Coordinates of C-alpha atoms in Angstrom, one line a residue:
M597 CA 0.0 0.0 0.0
S598 CA 1.2 3.5 -0.8
S599 CA 2.6 5.6 2.1
T600 CA 0.6 8.6 0.8
A601 CA -2.9 7.1 0.6
Q602 CA -5.3 5.6 3.1
V603 CA -7.1 2.3 2.3
D604 CA -10.1 2.8 0.1
T605 CA -11.6 6.1 1.4
G606 CA -9.7 8.5 -0.9
E607 CA -8.0 10.2 2.0
E608 CA -4.6 11.5 1.5
R609 CA -2.0 11.9 4.1
T610 CA -1.9 15.4 5.6
E611 CA 0.1 17.3 8.2
L612 CA -3.3 18.3 9.7
R613 CA -5.1 16.0 12.1
R614 CA -8.4 14.7 10.9
V615 CA -10.7 15.5 13.8
M616 CA -14.0 16.3 12.1
G617 CA -16.6 13.6 11.6
P618 CA -20.0 14.0 9.9
K619 CA -21.8 15.7 12.8
L620 CA -19.0 18.2 13.5
L621 CA -18.7 19.0 9.8
L622 CA -22.5 19.6 9.5
L623 CA -22.4 22.0 12.5
F624 CA -19.5 23.8 10.9
I625 CA -21.3 24.2 7.6
V626 CA -24.5 25.3 9.3
G627 CA -22.6 27.8 11.5
D628 CA -20.7 29.2 8.5
I629 CA -23.8 30.0 6.6
L630 CA -25.9 31.3 9.5
G631 CA -25.0 34.9 10.6
T632 CA -25.2 38.5 9.4
G633 CA -27.3 37.9 6.3
V634 CA -30.7 36.9 7.7
Y635 CA -30.3 38.9 10.9
A636 CA -29.6 42.2 9.0
L637 CA -31.1 42.0 5.5
T638 CA -34.6 40.3 5.8
G639 CA -36.2 43.7 5.8
K640 CA -34.1 45.0 2.9
V641 CA -35.1 42.0 0.8
A642 CA -38.8 42.6 1.8
S643 CA -38.5 46.2 0.7
E644 CA -37.5 45.1 -2.8
V645 CA -40.3 42.5 -3.5
G646 CA -42.9 43.2 -0.7
G647 CA -44.5 40.3 1.0
A648 CA -43.0 37.6 -1.3
A649 CA -39.7 38.1 0.6
W650 CA -39.3 34.3 0.8
V651 CA -39.0 34.0 -2.9
P652 CA -35.5 35.6 -3.3
F653 CA -34.3 33.4 -0.4
L654 CA -35.7 30.4 -2.2
V655 CA -33.9 31.4 -5.4
A656 CA -30.7 32.1 -3.6
F657 CA -30.9 28.7 -1.9
A658 CA -31.3 27.0 -5.3
I659 CA -28.2 28.8 -6.7
A660 CA -26.2 27.9 -3.7
M661 CA -27.2 24.3 -3.8
I662 CA -26.3 24.1 -7.5
T663 CA -22.9 25.7 -6.8
A664 CA -22.4 23.4 -3.8
F665 CA -22.3 20.4 -6.2
S666 CA -19.4 22.0 -8.0
Y667 CA -17.6 22.5 -4.8
L668 CA -18.3 19.0 -3.7
E669 CA -16.7 17.5 -6.9
L670 CA -13.7 19.8 -6.5
V671 CA -13.1 19.3 -2.7
T672 CA -13.4 15.6 -3.1
K673 CA -11.2 15.5 -6.1
Y674 CA -8.6 17.9 -4.6
P675 CA -9.0 17.5 -0.8
Q676 CA -6.7 20.4 0.2
A677 CA -7.3 23.5 2.3
A678 CA -7.0 26.2 -0.4
G679 CA -10.6 26.5 -2.1
A680 CA -11.3 28.6 -5.2
A681 CA -7.8 29.8 -5.8
L682 CA -6.4 26.2 -6.0
Y683 CA -9.2 25.1 -8.3
T684 CA -8.7 28.2 -10.6
H685 CA -5.0 27.4 -10.7
K686 CA -5.4 23.7 -11.6
A687 CA -8.0 24.6 -14.3
F688 CA -6.2 27.5 -16.0
G689 CA -2.6 27.7 -14.7
V690 CA -2.8 31.6 -15.0
H691 CA -1.1 33.0 -12.1
F692 CA -2.7 36.5 -12.3
L693 CA -6.2 35.0 -12.6
T694 CA -5.4 32.8 -9.4
F695 CA -4.3 36.0 -7.7
I696 CA -7.5 37.9 -8.7
V697 CA -9.7 35.0 -7.5
A698 CA -7.8 34.8 -4.1
F699 CA -7.9 38.6 -3.7
T700 CA -11.6 38.7 -4.6
V701 CA -12.3 36.1 -1.9
M702 CA -10.3 38.2 0.5
C703 CA -12.3 41.3 -0.4
S704 CA -15.5 39.4 0.2
G705 CA -14.4 38.7 3.8
I706 CA -13.7 42.5 4.3
T707 CA -17.1 43.5 3.0
S708 CA -18.9 40.8 4.9
A709 CA -17.1 41.8 8.1
S710 CA -18.1 45.4 7.5
T711 CA -21.7 44.4 7.0
A712 CA -21.5 42.6 10.3
S713 CA -20.0 45.7 12.0
R714 CA -23.0 47.7 11.0
A715 CA -25.5 45.0 12.1
F716 CA -23.6 44.7 15.4
A717 CA -23.8 48.4 15.9
S718 CA -27.5 48.6 15.2
N719 CA -28.2 45.7 17.5
L720 CA -26.0 47.1 20.3
A721 CA -27.9 50.4 20.1
K722 CA -31.2 48.5 20.2
G723 CA -30.1 46.3 23.0
F724 CA -28.9 49.2 25.3
G725 CA -31.8 51.6 24.4
L726 CA -29.7 54.0 22.4
D727 CA -30.9 55.9 19.3
S728 CA -30.6 53.2 16.6
E729 CA -31.7 55.7 13.9
N730 CA -28.6 58.0 14.6
T731 CA -26.4 57.2 11.6
S732 CA -23.3 58.9 13.2
L733 CA -23.7 56.9 16.4
I734 CA -24.0 53.6 14.3
M735 CA -20.9 54.6 12.3
V736 CA -18.9 55.2 15.4
L737 CA -20.0 52.0 17.1
A738 CA -19.3 50.1 13.9
L739 CA -15.7 51.5 13.7
A740 CA -15.2 50.7 17.5
F741 CA -16.4 47.2 16.9
M742 CA -14.1 46.7 13.9
A743 CA -11.1 48.0 16.0
V744 CA -11.9 45.4 18.7
V745 CA -12.0 42.7 16.1
A746 CA -8.6 43.8 14.9
L747 CA -7.2 43.7 18.4
V748 CA -8.6 40.2 19.1
N749 CA -7.1 39.2 15.6
L750 CA -3.7 40.6 16.7
R751 CA -3.7 38.7 19.9
G752 CA -4.1 35.5 18.1
V753 CA -7.2 33.3 17.8
G754 CA -6.8 29.6 17.8
E755 CA -9.5 27.9 15.8
S756 CA -11.5 25.4 17.7
V757 CA -14.2 23.1 16.5
K758 CA -15.9 23.0 20.0
A759 CA -16.0 26.8 20.1
N760 CA -17.6 26.7 16.6
I761 CA -20.3 24.4 18.0
V762 CA -21.2 26.8 20.8
L763 CA -21.3 29.7 18.5
T764 CA -23.4 27.9 16.0
L765 CA -25.9 26.9 18.5
V766 CA -26.2 30.5 19.8
E767 CA -26.7 31.7 16.3
L768 CA -29.2 29.0 15.6
S769 CA -31.1 29.7 18.8
G770 CA -31.8 33.3 17.7
L771 CA -33.4 32.2 14.4
L772 CA -35.4 29.3 16.0
L773 CA -36.6 31.9 18.5
V774 CA -38.0 34.0 15.7
I775 CA -39.6 30.9 14.2
M776 CA -41.2 29.8 17.6
V777 CA -42.5 33.4 18.0
G778 CA -44.0 33.1 14.5
F779 CA -45.9 30.0 15.4
F780 CA -47.1 31.7 18.6
A781 CA -48.3 34.7 16.6
L782 CA -50.0 32.2 14.2
T783 CA -51.9 30.5 16.9
A784 CA -52.8 33.9 18.4
G785 CA -54.1 35.3 15.2
K786 CA -51.5 37.9 14.8
T787 CA -50.3 36.9 11.3
D788 CA -51.5 37.8 7.8
F789 CA -50.1 35.3 5.4
S790 CA -52.0 36.9 2.5
R791 CA -49.2 39.4 2.5
T792 CA -46.7 36.7 1.6
M793 CA -48.1 36.4 -1.8
V794 CA -48.1 40.1 -2.7
F795 CA -45.3 41.5 -5.0
E796 CA -44.5 45.2 -4.2
S797 CA -41.5 46.7 -5.7
P798 CA -40.0 50.3 -5.5
N799 CA -40.0 52.4 -8.7
D800 CA -42.6 50.1 -10.4
K801 CA -40.0 47.5 -11.2
S802 CA -41.3 44.3 -12.9
A803 CA -41.8 41.2 -10.7
F804 CA -38.8 39.6 -12.4
L805 CA -36.5 42.6 -11.9
A806 CA -37.6 42.9 -8.3
V807 CA -36.9 39.3 -7.6
T808 CA -33.5 39.2 -9.2
A809 CA -32.5 42.4 -7.4
A810 CA -33.7 41.0 -4.1
T811 CA -32.0 37.7 -4.9
A812 CA -28.7 39.4 -5.4
L813 CA -29.0 40.7 -1.9
A814 CA -30.5 37.6 -0.3
F815 CA -27.6 35.5 -1.6
F816 CA -25.5 37.1 1.1
A817 CA -27.3 35.0 3.6
M818 CA -26.6 31.8 1.8
V819 CA -22.7 32.3 1.5
G820 CA -20.4 30.6 3.8
F821 CA -20.8 26.9 2.6
E822 CA -17.7 27.5 0.3
D823 CA -15.5 28.1 3.4
S824 CA -16.0 24.5 4.5
V825 CA -13.8 23.2 1.8
N826 CA -10.9 24.6 3.8
M827 CA -11.6 21.8 6.3
A828 CA -11.0 19.1 3.8
E829 CA -7.7 18.0 5.3
E830 CA -9.2 17.8 8.8
T831 CA -12.3 15.8 7.9
H832 CA -12.5 12.0 8.2
D833 CA -13.2 10.4 4.8
P834 CA -14.0 13.6 3.0
V835 CA -15.1 11.9 -0.3
R836 CA -18.1 10.4 1.5
T837 CA -18.6 12.9 4.3
F838 CA -18.6 16.2 2.4
P839 CA -21.6 15.5 -0.1
K840 CA -24.0 14.4 2.6
M841 CA -23.2 17.0 5.1
M842 CA -22.9 20.0 2.7
I843 CA -26.2 19.2 1.0
T844 CA -27.9 18.7 4.5
G845 CA -26.4 21.9 5.9
I846 CA -27.5 24.0 3.0
G847 CA -30.9 22.4 3.2
I848 CA -31.3 23.1 6.9
T849 CA -30.3 26.7 6.5
G850 CA -32.6 27.2 3.5
V851 CA -35.6 26.0 5.3
I852 CA -34.9 28.2 8.3
Y853 CA -34.4 31.2 6.2
I854 CA -37.6 30.7 4.2
L855 CA -39.6 30.2 7.5
V856 CA -38.0 33.3 9.0
A857 CA -38.9 35.3 5.8
L858 CA -42.6 34.0 5.7
F859 CA -43.2 34.8 9.4
S860 CA -41.4 38.2 9.3
V861 CA -43.7 39.4 6.5
A862 CA -46.8 37.9 8.0
I863 CA -46.2 39.5 11.4
V864 CA -44.8 43.0 10.4
P865 CA -46.0 45.2 7.5
V866 CA -43.4 45.4 4.8
G867 CA -42.9 49.1 5.0
E868 CA -42.0 48.9 8.7
L869 CA -39.9 45.8 8.2
G870 CA -37.9 47.4 5.4
K871 CA -37.0 50.4 7.4
S872 CA -35.6 48.5 10.4
E873 CA -31.8 47.8 10.7
T874 CA -32.8 45.1 13.3
P875 CA -35.8 43.4 11.5
L876 CA -35.8 40.2 13.5
V877 CA -36.0 42.1 16.7
T878 CA -38.9 44.1 15.2
V879 CA -40.6 40.9 14.4
V880 CA -40.4 39.6 18.0
E881 CA -41.4 42.9 19.5
T882 CA -44.5 43.0 17.3
A883 CA -45.6 39.4 17.8
A884 CA -45.0 39.1 21.5
P885 CA -44.9 42.6 23.1
S886 CA -45.6 41.3 26.5
V887 CA -42.8 38.7 26.5
P888 CA -39.3 40.1 27.2
I889 CA -37.9 37.9 24.4
D890 CA -37.1 41.1 22.5
T891 CA -34.6 42.2 25.1
L892 CA -32.6 39.0 24.5
L893 CA -32.7 38.7 20.8
P894 CA -30.5 41.8 20.1
F895 CA -27.7 40.4 22.1
I896 CA -28.0 37.0 20.3
S897 CA -27.9 38.9 17.0
M898 CA -24.8 40.8 18.3
F899 CA -23.1 37.5 19.1
A900 CA -24.1 36.0 15.7
V901 CA -22.8 38.8 13.7
A902 CA -19.6 39.4 15.9
N903 CA -18.7 35.8 15.3
S904 CA -19.2 36.3 11.6
A905 CA -17.0 39.4 11.5
L906 CA -14.2 37.8 13.4
I907 CA -14.2 34.7 11.1
N908 CA -14.1 36.8 8.0
M909 CA -11.4 39.2 9.1
L910 CA -9.3 36.2 10.2
M911 CA -9.7 34.7 6.8
A912 CA -9.0 38.0 4.9
S913 CA -5.8 38.8 6.9
R914 CA -4.5 35.2 6.4
L915 CA -5.2 35.3 2.7
L916 CA -3.4 38.6 2.4
Y917 CA -0.5 37.3 4.5
G918 CA -0.3 34.1 2.3
M919 CA -0.1 36.2 -0.9
A920 CA 2.5 38.5 0.4
R921 CA 4.6 35.5 1.6
Q922 CA 4.4 34.2 -2.0
E923 CA 5.6 37.6 -3.3
V924 CA 2.6 38.5 -5.4
L925 CA 1.9 41.4 -3.0
P926 CA 4.3 43.7 -1.2
P927 CA 6.4 41.6 1.3
V928 CA 5.7 44.2 4.1
L929 CA 2.2 42.7 4.3
G930 CA 3.7 39.4 5.4
K931 CA 5.3 40.9 8.5
V932 CA 4.5 38.8 11.6
H933 CA 4.4 40.0 15.2
P934 CA 7.6 38.7 16.9
T935 CA 5.8 37.6 20.1
R936 CA 2.2 37.1 19.2
Q937 CA 3.1 35.4 15.9
T938 CA 0.2 37.0 14.2
P939 CA 0.4 38.8 10.7
W940 CA 0.1 42.3 12.2
A941 CA 0.7 44.0 8.8
A942 CA -2.0 42.2 7.0
I943 CA -4.5 42.7 9.9
A944 CA -3.7 46.4 9.8
F945 CA -4.3 46.6 6.1
T946 CA -7.5 44.7 6.1
T947 CA -8.8 46.7 9.0
A948 CA -8.0 49.9 7.2
L949 CA -10.0 48.9 4.2
A950 CA -12.9 47.8 6.5
F951 CA -12.8 51.3 8.1
G952 CA -12.7 52.9 4.7
L953 CA -15.8 50.9 3.7
I954 CA -17.7 51.7 6.9
L955 CA -17.0 55.5 6.4
Y956 CA -17.9 55.3 2.7
V957 CA -21.2 53.7 3.1
S958 CA -22.2 55.8 6.2
G959 CA -22.6 58.8 3.7
A960 CA -24.4 56.8 1.0
S961 CA -28.0 57.3 0.3
T962 CA -28.7 53.6 0.2
S963 CA -28.8 51.5 3.3
A964 CA -25.2 50.8 4.3
T965 CA -26.0 47.2 5.3
E966 CA -27.6 46.6 1.9
L967 CA -24.6 48.1 0.0
L968 CA -22.0 46.0 1.8
G969 CA -24.1 42.8 1.9
G970 CA -24.8 43.2 -1.9
T971 CA -21.1 43.8 -2.6
T972 CA -20.2 40.6 -0.8
S973 CA -22.7 38.7 -2.9
L974 CA -21.3 40.4 -6.0
L975 CA -17.8 39.3 -5.2
L976 CA -18.5 35.8 -4.3
L977 CA -20.9 35.3 -7.2
G978 CA -18.0 36.2 -9.5
V979 CA -15.8 33.6 -7.7
F980 CA -18.7 31.0 -8.0
T981 CA -18.9 31.6 -11.7
V982 CA -15.2 30.7 -12.0
V983 CA -15.6 27.7 -9.8
N984 CA -18.5 26.2 -11.8
I985 CA -16.4 26.6 -14.9
C986 CA -13.4 25.0 -13.2
V987 CA -15.5 21.8 -12.6
L988 CA -16.0 21.4 -16.5
V989 CA -12.4 22.3 -17.4
L990 CA -11.0 19.9 -14.9
R991 CA -13.1 16.9 -16.0
K992 CA -10.0 16.2 -18.2
D993 CA -8.0 15.6 -15.1
V994 CA -9.0 12.0 -14.3
K995 CA -8.3 10.7 -10.8
D996 CA -7.6 7.0 -10.2
R997 CA -9.6 7.2 -6.9
P998 CA -13.2 7.8 -6.0
H999 CA -14.6 11.2 -5.8
F1000 CA -18.0 13.0 -6.0
V1001 CA -19.1 13.8 -9.6
A1002 CA -21.7 16.5 -10.2
P1003 CA -24.3 16.0 -13.0
T1004 CA -22.7 18.0 -15.9
A1005 CA -25.8 20.1 -16.3
L1006 CA -25.5 21.5 -12.8
P1007 CA -22.0 23.3 -13.1
A1008 CA -23.1 24.6 -16.6
L1009 CA -26.3 25.9 -15.1
G1010 CA -24.5 27.2 -12.0
A1011 CA -22.0 29.2 -14.1
L1012 CA -24.8 30.8 -16.1
L1013 CA -26.8 31.7 -13.1
C1014 CA -24.0 33.1 -11.0
A1015 CA -22.7 35.1 -14.0
F1016 CA -26.2 36.6 -14.6
F1017 CA -26.4 37.7 -11.0
V1018 CA -23.1 39.4 -11.3
T1019 CA -24.4 41.6 -14.2
P1020 CA -26.5 44.8 -13.9
L1021 CA -29.4 43.1 -15.5
T1022 CA -30.5 42.1 -12.0
G1023 CA -31.1 45.6 -11.0
R1024 CA -28.2 45.6 -8.6
D1025 CA -27.3 49.0 -7.2
S1026 CA -24.4 50.5 -9.3
A1027 CA -22.7 51.6 -6.1
Q1028 CA -21.9 47.8 -5.3
Y1029 CA -20.0 47.7 -8.5
E1030 CA -18.1 50.9 -7.5
I1031 CA -17.1 49.4 -4.1
A1032 CA -16.1 46.0 -5.8
G1033 CA -14.2 47.8 -8.5
W1034 CA -12.2 50.0 -6.1
L1035 CA -11.3 47.0 -3.9
L1036 CA -10.1 45.0 -6.8
L1037 CA -8.2 48.0 -8.3
I1038 CA -6.3 48.2 -5.0
G1039 CA -5.3 44.6 -5.5
V1040 CA -4.2 45.1 -9.2
V1041 CA -2.1 48.1 -8.1
L1042 CA -0.4 46.3 -5.4
W1043 CA 0.3 43.4 -7.7
A1044 CA 1.7 45.8 -10.3
I1045 CA 4.0 47.4 -7.6
T1046 CA 5.2 44.0 -6.5
W1047 CA 5.8 42.9 -10.1
F1048 CA 7.9 46.0 -10.7
A1049 CA 9.8 45.5 -7.5
N1050 CA 10.5 41.9 -8.2
R1051 CA 11.5 42.5 -11.7
A1052 CA 13.6 45.6 -11.3
L1053 CA 15.2 45.1 -7.8
R1054 CA 15.2 41.3 -7.2
S1055 CA 15.3 39.9 -10.9
K1056 CA 12.4 37.6 -9.8
K1057 CA 9.2 36.5 -11.5
T1058 CA 5.9 37.3 -9.9
Y1059 CA 3.8 34.2 -9.6
I1060 CA 2.0 32.1 -6.9
R1061 CA 4.4 29.4 -6.2
H1062 CA 2.2 27.2 -4.0
P1063 CA -1.6 27.9 -4.5
E1064 CA -2.5 25.1 -2.1
D1065 CA -0.8 27.3 0.7
I1066 CA -2.7 30.5 0.2
G1067 CA -4.6 31.3 3.3
E1068 CA -2.8 28.6 5.5
R1069 CA -1.1 29.6 8.6
E1070 CA 2.5 29.5 7.6
G1071 CA 5.5 30.0 9.8
G1072 CA 3.7 29.5 13.0
V1073 CA 1.1 32.3 12.4
N1074 CA -2.0 31.7 14.4

């Protein structure tokens, strides 16, 4: 038997310890998807389509499930902790394209964390009885929260599966609480489900355009499943485990989101729901005003979005660090703190970008949460388009061991759907393209500076030497 393979499971020997079985992987996937999206954007989705707010979540769920099949084929074919950048490199072998995909994923982490910071600030204000309508106060609280996240990141955060279980259960409890309150309101006659079949769109948009615009936003609530591929080297028998658990995890979260959307609209009028920065708190307050549950939910929401922000900023700083270490970004961004062994330069840079985003959207006419959440969806849908194409291109790379194979129609359909939702045809706010464009331009400029320095000063080529190591904690960084 080869020393690099395990019996008949398709497992490859890895330096990482395989500690995750099916149940832990399922909780990890569910916990990664749950978070800021549904807590912060349910009202914004409703304001786009009216009472049929569940439809965009259903469409987003379908697109996520189709794309998950592509990730499943790739993660079981290449069970390494690198994700989209690795798949892109194996499919096309173009170093600049690999870099752009990796940088886009990094930017999506920053925009997602910035969205979470706004949601955290709104829930904090609500929980402590502050003026949650004061945009300046929310901006200051969001900046302060992001600074705390940076300090925690600098101190060093060890990833723990057990901690993830606790965080997942807390996040899940908040959503189940809303669903329970919804059933209570239903039995008490406080719901109006006729609203859930009514399309109402701003500016007289057609039903199709309203749904696509809302889906582009609702998709933010479904992202996160793609992060689980980074656990491939720590999962027992990933070829068998990943397909069952990823499909189950996406299914669970999809059902929860649709129930939350249905009850939210049936309990709270769309106009009121759309104006709220803490929509689920508004739902609980309306359905059960005499029960003090509403005092607890803002803090559960804060906990959920805080966890989301920290995970995303950890991911973003490690990706930036990994690219700097491979000399496709300025080496200064790969500096590590001598005692904490954390990538302080990458943390400082990603935090500065997050600060800039928070300040920029605070002066925008559109909801800040909607802008940042929509930009996150835009960036990741672009990555998902590439990943779906990678599946088809890499069919020529035949493996001599078993792995999951998606029906050919699904990655083709996934690529078309994800590409469509990247385009302006969906009615997406143009400001989202501006934000995404500026972020990617920063990446291209940094690449160009590094290319020139490598060429002129070091006589080196600029390329990603080891795509499988991007985002991993090299050199003892924790």
